[in-house]
């Protein structure tokens, strides 16, 4: 568990260094940082040079000015204060934490509520609020969620405001499970559906709406053991998967939006029927088009590979993916972009998923030259745990029911490569050894538990 301290604790140590050890301010700060680093304390939320800067006084001044603006209903000075505060908040998480503790969130809510009918001021206030909650989502409360919902309801046809509102919502969802659940309960999904089904919907709005949907399906809050990522994904998929597939057709020439939609679909397809629904809507053709039309676009190819991996959860769809001719395109993408660890990992994950319990699919990948590609990726990324793990799984699934074809791996020297990987990636021992076993190669497994030779009795 990462240890953290408050700004006050850090400042006290600095002050003690100055008073007790006659250090200069600079020396006291340097020594304090060394002390806390030695204790594995995370100082990312602390302003380290507070004693020699006036950053907090600037934050306090901006907050005071904004409070006066709200109190007097006079917002002449608000734009300059908001812009200055935003610049400070964008610089460091520590400034955002300090500002949050000293009333910035509340006053920004008041400003946004007060200037709903003043577009220019509202836009600046929304940008500042998004900066404040970036990496600092604990600030969001029910009044903030109510305001988010109200703004979405009132600005359905204003693309610029919608983008900013959606960005604020997205930042509040990252690494905060309760925010996700409370935002979901506020029925913001209905707003997202309404936005995506608008005639001539703005591409940037589609992008931000997709980002919010993905954020609602995250499971990244280590403070809670269980979340509702799966439930959120299933509900959103039920309501929006057809809409997203239709948008693929609408924006088929816009590679950025196509990529965003594919990545969003990949995060939503968590049940068997969703895979079939996406295929029935013609989704496989769009994936084929991506590989064919944008062969050099690394991010877009990665997004397409992520989607294929999700679709392979349905056995019928998995078979159709291979028979549609996507298998050689996967191999080609890995080969062409093999310097990218992300592409290689995603591509190997596709091979693993598509060949799982499917010797016929495995046979297609053997015919496509997957063996040499898998071996090349291991050689190119020997230190990548993700690549080695996915390669091991792909080798297992291609070999376990295709013993004759699997000799090709052995002929190309896979045994030595896997044994070398075993020395580097000890935590992947079970995966690597399983691959060696299914290739029919000699491997020594550790016996995890043995009995003591005593008969079992029934007392």
Coordinates of C-alpha atoms in Angstrom, one line a residue:
X1 CA 0.0 0.0 0.0
X2 CA 1.4 3.4 -1.0
X3 CA 1.9 5.8 2.0
X4 CA 0.8 9.4 1.7
X5 CA 1.1 12.4 4.0
X6 CA -0.7 15.7 4.2
X7 CA 0.7 19.1 3.1
X8 CA 0.8 20.1 6.8
X9 CA 2.9 17.2 7.8
X10 CA 5.4 17.9 5.0
X11 CA 5.6 21.6 5.8
X12 CA 6.2 20.8 9.5
X13 CA 9.2 18.6 8.6
X14 CA 10.6 21.4 6.4
X15 CA 10.1 23.9 9.1
X16 CA 11.8 21.6 11.7
X17 CA 14.8 21.3 9.4
X18 CA 15.1 25.1 9.2
X19 CA 14.7 25.7 13.0
X20 CA 16.4 22.7 14.5
X21 CA 19.3 22.2 12.0
X22 CA 19.9 25.7 10.7
X23 CA 19.3 24.7 7.1
X24 CA 18.4 27.1 4.4
X25 CA 14.9 26.7 2.9
X26 CA 16.3 25.0 -0.1
X27 CA 18.4 22.5 2.0
X28 CA 15.4 21.8 4.3
X29 CA 13.2 21.0 1.3
X30 CA 15.8 18.7 -0.3
X31 CA 16.4 16.9 3.0
X32 CA 12.6 16.5 3.6
X33 CA 12.1 14.9 0.2
X34 CA 15.0 12.5 0.8
X35 CA 13.6 11.5 4.2
X36 CA 10.1 10.7 2.8
X37 CA 11.5 9.0 -0.3
X38 CA 13.5 6.7 2.0
X39 CA 10.3 5.8 3.8
X40 CA 8.5 5.1 0.5
X41 CA 6.1 8.0 1.0
X42 CA 4.3 9.3 -2.1
X43 CA 4.7 13.0 -2.3
X44 CA 2.7 13.6 -5.5
X45 CA -0.1 15.3 -3.6
X46 CA 2.2 17.6 -1.8
X47 CA 3.5 21.0 -3.0
X48 CA 7.2 20.5 -2.3
X49 CA 8.5 24.0 -2.7
X50 CA 5.6 25.7 -0.9
X51 CA 7.9 27.6 1.4
X52 CA 9.6 29.4 -1.4
X53 CA 6.7 30.0 -3.8
X54 CA 3.5 31.9 -3.6
X55 CA 1.4 29.3 -5.5
X56 CA -1.0 28.7 -2.6
X57 CA -1.5 32.4 -2.1
X58 CA -2.4 32.7 -5.8
X59 CA -4.9 29.8 -5.5
X60 CA -6.4 31.4 -2.3
X61 CA -6.6 34.8 -4.1
X62 CA -8.4 33.3 -7.1
X63 CA -10.9 31.4 -4.8
X64 CA -11.6 34.6 -2.8
X65 CA -12.2 36.6 -6.0
X66 CA -14.6 34.0 -7.3
X67 CA -16.5 33.9 -4.0
X68 CA -16.9 37.7 -4.2
X69 CA -18.1 37.4 -7.8
X70 CA -20.8 34.9 -6.7
X71 CA -21.8 36.9 -3.6
X72 CA -22.2 40.1 -5.5
X73 CA -23.5 38.6 -8.7
X74 CA -20.8 40.5 -10.5
X75 CA -18.6 38.3 -12.8
X76 CA -16.4 40.9 -14.4
X77 CA -13.3 39.6 -12.7
X78 CA -14.3 35.9 -13.0
X79 CA -12.8 35.1 -16.4
X80 CA -9.3 36.2 -15.5
X81 CA -9.4 34.4 -12.1
X82 CA -10.8 31.2 -13.7
X83 CA -8.1 31.2 -16.3
X84 CA -5.3 31.8 -13.7
X85 CA -6.7 29.1 -11.4
X86 CA -6.9 26.7 -14.3
X87 CA -3.3 27.3 -15.3
X88 CA -2.2 26.6 -11.7
X89 CA -4.3 23.5 -11.4
X90 CA -3.0 22.1 -14.7
X91 CA 0.6 22.3 -13.4
X92 CA 0.5 19.7 -10.7
X93 CA -1.8 17.3 -8.8
X94 CA -0.6 18.8 -5.5
X95 CA -2.1 22.2 -6.5
X96 CA -5.3 20.5 -7.3
X97 CA -5.4 18.8 -3.9
X98 CA -4.7 22.0 -2.1
X99 CA -7.3 23.9 -4.1
X100 CA -9.9 21.2 -3.4
X101 CA -9.2 21.3 0.3
X102 CA -9.6 25.1 0.4
X103 CA -13.0 25.5 -1.3
X104 CA -12.3 25.6 -5.0
X105 CA -14.8 22.9 -5.8
X106 CA -17.7 24.6 -4.0
X107 CA -17.0 28.0 -5.5
X108 CA -16.7 26.5 -9.0
X109 CA -20.1 24.8 -8.6
X110 CA -21.5 28.2 -7.5
X111 CA -20.0 29.9 -10.5
X112 CA -21.3 27.3 -13.0
X113 CA -24.8 27.5 -11.4
X114 CA -24.7 31.3 -11.7
X115 CA -23.5 31.5 -15.2
X116 CA -25.6 28.9 -17.0
X117 CA -26.9 31.6 -19.3
X118 CA -23.5 33.2 -20.0
X119 CA -21.9 30.8 -22.6
X120 CA -18.4 32.2 -22.5
X121 CA -18.1 32.3 -18.7
X122 CA -19.7 28.8 -18.4
X123 CA -17.1 27.4 -20.9
X124 CA -14.2 28.8 -18.8
X125 CA -15.7 27.5 -15.6
X126 CA -16.3 24.0 -16.9
X127 CA -12.7 23.9 -18.1
X128 CA -11.4 24.9 -14.7
X129 CA -13.6 22.4 -13.0
X130 CA -12.3 19.6 -15.2
X131 CA -8.8 20.6 -14.3
X132 CA -9.6 20.6 -10.6
X133 CA -11.0 17.0 -10.6
X134 CA -8.3 15.6 -12.9
X135 CA -6.8 12.9 -10.7
X136 CA -8.8 14.3 -7.8
X137 CA -12.3 12.8 -8.3
X138 CA -13.1 12.6 -4.5
X139 CA -14.4 16.1 -4.7
X140 CA -17.5 15.2 -6.6
X141 CA -20.7 15.1 -4.5
X142 CA -24.4 14.7 -5.2
X143 CA -24.8 18.4 -5.9
X144 CA -22.1 18.1 -8.5
X145 CA -23.8 15.1 -10.1
X146 CA -27.2 17.0 -10.1
X147 CA -25.5 19.9 -11.8
X148 CA -23.9 17.6 -14.5
X149 CA -27.3 16.1 -15.2
X150 CA -29.0 19.5 -15.4
X151 CA -26.3 20.8 -17.8
X152 CA -26.7 17.8 -20.1
X153 CA -30.4 18.3 -20.1
X154 CA -30.1 22.0 -21.0
X155 CA -27.3 21.8 -23.6
X156 CA -28.3 18.9 -25.8
X157 CA -27.7 20.9 -29.0
X158 CA -24.6 22.9 -28.0
X159 CA -21.6 20.8 -29.1
X160 CA -18.9 22.9 -27.4
X161 CA -20.6 22.8 -24.0
X162 CA -21.5 19.1 -24.3
X163 CA -17.8 18.2 -24.9
X164 CA -16.8 20.1 -21.8
X165 CA -19.6 18.6 -19.6
X166 CA -18.7 15.1 -20.8
X167 CA -15.0 15.7 -20.1
X168 CA -15.9 16.7 -16.5
X169 CA -18.0 13.6 -16.1
X170 CA -15.3 11.4 -17.5
X171 CA -12.6 12.7 -15.1
X172 CA -14.9 12.1 -12.1
X173 CA -15.3 8.4 -13.1
X174 CA -11.6 7.6 -13.3
X175 CA -10.4 5.6 -10.3
X176 CA -13.6 6.3 -8.4
X177 CA -16.2 3.5 -8.2
X178 CA -18.8 5.3 -6.1
X179 CA -18.7 8.3 -8.5
X180 CA -19.4 5.9 -11.4
X181 CA -22.3 4.3 -9.6
X182 CA -23.8 7.6 -8.5
X183 CA -23.5 9.1 -12.0
X184 CA -25.0 5.9 -13.5
X185 CA -27.9 6.1 -11.0
X186 CA -28.5 9.7 -12.1
X187 CA -29.6 8.2 -15.5
X188 CA -27.0 10.0 -17.5
X189 CA -27.1 7.1 -19.9
X190 CA -30.4 8.5 -21.2
X191 CA -28.5 11.7 -22.1
X192 CA -25.8 9.8 -23.8
X193 CA -28.3 7.9 -25.9
X194 CA -30.0 11.2 -26.8
X195 CA -26.7 12.8 -27.8
X196 CA -25.6 9.9 -30.0
X197 CA -28.9 9.6 -31.8
X198 CA -29.1 13.3 -32.8
X199 CA -29.2 14.1 -36.4
X200 CA -25.8 15.4 -37.7
X201 CA -24.3 14.7 -34.3
X202 CA -20.9 16.4 -33.9
X203 CA -17.9 14.1 -34.1
X204 CA -16.1 15.6 -31.1
X205 CA -19.3 15.0 -29.0
X206 CA -19.4 11.4 -30.1
X207 CA -15.8 11.0 -29.1
X208 CA -16.4 12.4 -25.6
X209 CA -19.7 10.4 -25.2
X210 CA -17.8 7.2 -26.0
X211 CA -15.1 8.2 -23.4
X212 CA -17.7 8.6 -20.7
X213 CA -19.3 5.2 -21.5
X214 CA -15.8 3.5 -21.3
X215 CA -15.1 5.3 -18.0
X216 CA -18.4 4.0 -16.5
X217 CA -17.2 0.5 -17.2
X218 CA -13.8 0.8 -15.5
X219 CA -12.8 -1.3 -12.6
X220 CA -9.8 0.7 -11.4
X221 CA -10.6 1.8 -7.8
X222 CA -8.4 -0.2 -5.5
X223 CA -10.2 1.1 -2.5
X224 CA -13.2 -1.1 -3.2
X225 CA -13.1 -4.9 -3.6
X226 CA -16.1 -5.1 -5.8
X227 CA -17.5 -2.7 -8.4
X228 CA -20.3 -2.7 -10.9
X229 CA -18.2 -2.5 -14.1
X230 CA -19.9 -5.6 -15.6
X231 CA -23.4 -4.4 -14.8
X232 CA -22.7 -1.0 -16.2
X233 CA -21.2 -2.5 -19.4
X234 CA -24.1 -4.8 -19.9
X235 CA -26.7 -2.1 -19.4
X236 CA -24.9 0.4 -21.7
X237 CA -24.4 -2.3 -24.4
X238 CA -28.1 -3.2 -24.3
X239 CA -29.1 0.4 -24.8
X240 CA -26.4 1.7 -27.2
X241 CA -24.6 -1.1 -29.1
X242 CA -26.9 -0.8 -32.1
X243 CA -26.5 3.0 -32.0
X244 CA -22.7 2.7 -32.0
X245 CA -22.7 0.2 -34.9
X246 CA -24.9 2.7 -36.9
X247 CA -22.4 5.5 -36.1
X248 CA -19.6 3.3 -37.5
X249 CA -21.4 3.6 -40.8
X250 CA -22.0 7.4 -40.4
X251 CA -18.4 8.1 -39.5
X252 CA -16.7 5.4 -41.6
X253 CA -14.3 7.9 -43.2
X254 CA -13.3 9.4 -39.8
X255 CA -10.6 7.1 -38.5
X256 CA -10.5 8.9 -35.1
X257 CA -14.3 8.3 -34.4
X258 CA -14.2 4.8 -35.9
X259 CA -11.4 4.0 -33.4
X260 CA -13.2 5.5 -30.5
X261 CA -16.4 3.5 -31.3
X262 CA -14.5 0.2 -31.7
X263 CA -12.7 0.7 -28.4
X264 CA -16.0 1.5 -26.7
X265 CA -17.7 -1.5 -28.2
X266 CA -14.9 -3.7 -27.0
X267 CA -15.4 -2.5 -23.4
X268 CA -19.2 -3.1 -23.6
X269 CA -19.2 -6.5 -25.2
X270 CA -19.3 -8.5 -22.0
X271 CA -21.9 -11.1 -22.9
X272 CA -22.4 -13.7 -25.6
X273 CA -25.4 -12.1 -27.2
X274 CA -23.6 -8.7 -27.6
X275 CA -21.0 -10.4 -29.8
X276 CA -23.7 -11.7 -32.0
X277 CA -25.6 -8.4 -32.0
X278 CA -22.5 -6.6 -33.2
X279 CA -21.9 -9.1 -36.0
X280 CA -25.5 -9.1 -37.1
X281 CA -25.2 -5.3 -37.5
X282 CA -22.4 -5.7 -39.9
X283 CA -19.6 -4.9 -37.5
X284 CA -17.1 -7.4 -38.9
X285 CA -17.0 -5.6 -42.2
X286 CA -15.9 -2.4 -40.5
X287 CA -13.0 -4.2 -38.8
X288 CA -12.0 -5.6 -42.2
X289 CA -12.1 -2.1 -43.6
X290 CA -9.9 -0.7 -40.9
X291 CA -7.2 -3.3 -41.5
X292 CA -7.5 -2.8 -45.2
X293 CA -7.8 1.0 -45.4
X294 CA -5.5 2.1 -42.5
X295 CA -2.6 -0.5 -42.4
X296 CA -0.1 1.9 -40.9
X297 CA -2.3 3.5 -38.3
X298 CA -1.0 1.9 -35.0
X299 CA -3.7 3.2 -32.7
X300 CA -6.5 2.3 -35.0
X301 CA -5.2 -1.2 -35.6
X302 CA -4.8 -1.7 -31.8
X303 CA -8.4 -0.6 -31.3
X304 CA -9.6 -3.1 -34.0
X305 CA -7.6 -5.9 -32.3
X306 CA -9.1 -5.1 -28.9
X307 CA -12.6 -5.4 -30.4
X308 CA -11.8 -8.7 -32.1
X309 CA -10.6 -10.1 -28.8
X310 CA -14.0 -9.2 -27.2
X311 CA -16.0 -10.6 -30.1
X312 CA -14.2 -13.9 -29.8
X313 CA -16.1 -14.6 -26.7
X314 CA -18.9 -16.0 -28.8
X315 CA -18.0 -19.3 -30.5
X316 CA -20.2 -18.7 -33.6
X317 CA -18.8 -15.2 -34.0
X318 CA -15.3 -16.5 -33.5
X319 CA -15.7 -18.9 -36.4
X320 CA -17.1 -16.2 -38.6
X321 CA -14.2 -13.9 -37.8
X322 CA -11.8 -16.4 -39.1
X323 CA -13.9 -17.4 -42.1
X324 CA -14.4 -13.8 -43.0
X325 CA -10.6 -13.5 -43.7
X326 CA -9.6 -11.5 -40.7
X327 CA -7.0 -14.0 -39.5
X328 CA -4.3 -13.1 -42.2
X329 CA -5.0 -9.4 -41.5
X330 CA -4.2 -9.9 -37.8
X331 CA -0.9 -11.6 -38.7
X332 CA -0.1 -8.9 -41.2
X333 CA -0.9 -6.2 -38.6
X334 CA 1.4 -7.8 -36.0
X335 CA 4.2 -8.3 -38.6
X336 CA 3.9 -4.8 -40.0
X337 CA 3.8 -3.0 -36.6
X338 CA 5.8 -5.5 -34.5
X339 CA 7.9 -2.7 -33.0
X340 CA 4.8 -1.7 -31.0
X341 CA 4.4 -3.6 -27.8
X342 CA 0.7 -2.7 -27.7
X343 CA 0.0 -4.0 -31.2
X344 CA 1.9 -7.2 -30.5
X345 CA 0.2 -7.9 -27.2
X346 CA -3.3 -7.2 -28.6
X347 CA -2.6 -9.2 -31.7
X348 CA -1.3 -12.2 -29.8
X349 CA -4.4 -12.0 -27.5
X350 CA -6.6 -12.2 -30.6
X351 CA -4.8 -15.3 -31.8
X352 CA -5.1 -16.9 -28.4
X353 CA -8.8 -16.1 -28.2
X354 CA -9.7 -17.2 -31.7
X355 CA -7.8 -20.5 -31.4
X356 CA -9.1 -21.4 -28.0
X357 CA -10.8 -24.9 -28.3
X358 CA -10.9 -24.5 -32.0
X359 CA -8.4 -26.7 -33.9
X360 CA -9.9 -25.5 -37.3
X361 CA -9.2 -21.9 -36.4
X362 CA -5.7 -22.9 -35.2
X363 CA -5.1 -24.5 -38.6
X364 CA -5.9 -21.3 -40.4
X365 CA -3.4 -19.4 -38.3
X366 CA -0.7 -22.0 -39.0
X367 CA -1.5 -21.5 -42.7
X368 CA -1.2 -17.8 -42.3
X369 CA 2.4 -18.0 -40.9
X370 CA 1.5 -17.3 -37.3
X371 CA 4.3 -19.5 -36.0
X372 CA 7.1 -17.3 -37.4
X373 CA 5.3 -14.2 -36.3
X374 CA 4.9 -15.4 -32.7
X375 CA 8.5 -16.4 -32.6
X376 CA 9.6 -13.0 -34.0
X377 CA 7.5 -11.1 -31.4
X378 CA 9.2 -13.1 -28.5
X379 CA 12.6 -12.2 -30.0
X380 CA 11.6 -8.5 -30.4
X381 CA 10.1 -8.1 -27.0
X382 CA 11.9 -10.5 -24.6
X383 CA 11.4 -8.2 -21.6
X384 CA 7.7 -7.6 -22.0
X385 CA 5.6 -9.6 -19.6
X386 CA 2.5 -9.0 -21.7
X387 CA 4.0 -10.2 -24.9
X388 CA 5.5 -13.3 -23.3
X389 CA 2.2 -14.2 -21.5
X390 CA 0.0 -13.7 -24.6
X391 CA 2.5 -15.6 -26.8
X392 CA 2.5 -18.5 -24.3
X393 CA -1.3 -18.6 -24.4
X394 CA -1.4 -18.4 -28.2
X395 CA 1.2 -21.3 -28.5
X396 CA -0.9 -23.4 -26.1
X397 CA -4.2 -22.9 -27.9
X398 CA -2.6 -23.5 -31.3
X399 CA -0.8 -26.6 -30.2
X400 CA -3.0 -28.5 -27.7
X401 CA -5.3 -30.0 -30.4
X402 CA -3.0 -29.6 -33.4
X403 CA 0.0 -31.8 -32.5
X404 CA 1.3 -32.3 -36.0
X405 CA 1.2 -28.6 -36.9
X406 CA 2.8 -27.7 -33.6
X407 CA 6.1 -29.3 -34.6
X408 CA 6.6 -26.1 -36.6
X409 CA 7.1 -24.2 -33.4
X410 CA 9.8 -26.7 -32.3
X411 CA 11.5 -26.6 -35.7
X412 CA 11.9 -22.8 -35.4
X413 CA 13.5 -22.9 -32.0
X414 CA 10.7 -22.1 -29.6
X415 CA 12.0 -24.3 -26.8
X416 CA 15.1 -22.2 -26.2
X417 CA 13.2 -18.9 -26.5
X418 CA 10.6 -20.1 -23.9
X419 CA 13.3 -21.3 -21.5
X420 CA 15.1 -18.0 -21.8
X421 CA 11.8 -16.2 -21.1
X422 CA 11.3 -18.4 -18.0
X423 CA 14.5 -17.0 -16.5
X424 CA 13.4 -13.4 -17.1
X425 CA 9.7 -13.8 -16.2
X426 CA 9.6 -16.0 -13.2
X427 CA 6.0 -14.9 -12.4
X428 CA 4.9 -16.4 -15.7
X429 CA 6.3 -19.8 -14.9
X430 CA 2.9 -21.6 -15.1
X431 CA 2.0 -20.0 -18.5
X432 CA 5.4 -20.7 -20.1
X433 CA 5.7 -24.2 -18.8
X434 CA 2.1 -25.0 -20.0
X435 CA 3.1 -23.9 -23.5
X436 CA 6.2 -26.2 -23.4
X437 CA 4.1 -29.1 -22.1
X438 CA 1.5 -28.7 -24.9
X439 CA 4.2 -28.6 -27.5
X440 CA 5.3 -32.0 -26.2
X441 CA 8.6 -30.7 -24.9
X442 CA 10.3 -31.7 -21.7
X443 CA 9.4 -29.5 -18.7
X444 CA 9.6 -29.9 -14.9
X445 CA 6.5 -28.9 -12.9
X446 CA 6.7 -28.1 -9.2
X447 CA 4.4 -30.3 -7.1
X448 CA 2.5 -27.7 -5.1
X449 CA 1.1 -30.1 -2.5
X450 CA 1.8 -33.6 -1.5
X451 CA 0.0 -35.7 1.1
X452 CA 1.8 -37.1 4.2
X453 CA 1.0 -40.7 3.4
X454 CA -1.6 -41.1 6.2
X455 CA -4.9 -42.8 5.6
X456 CA -8.0 -40.7 5.5
X457 CA -10.3 -41.3 8.5
X458 CA -13.9 -40.5 9.0
X459 CA -14.3 -39.5 12.6

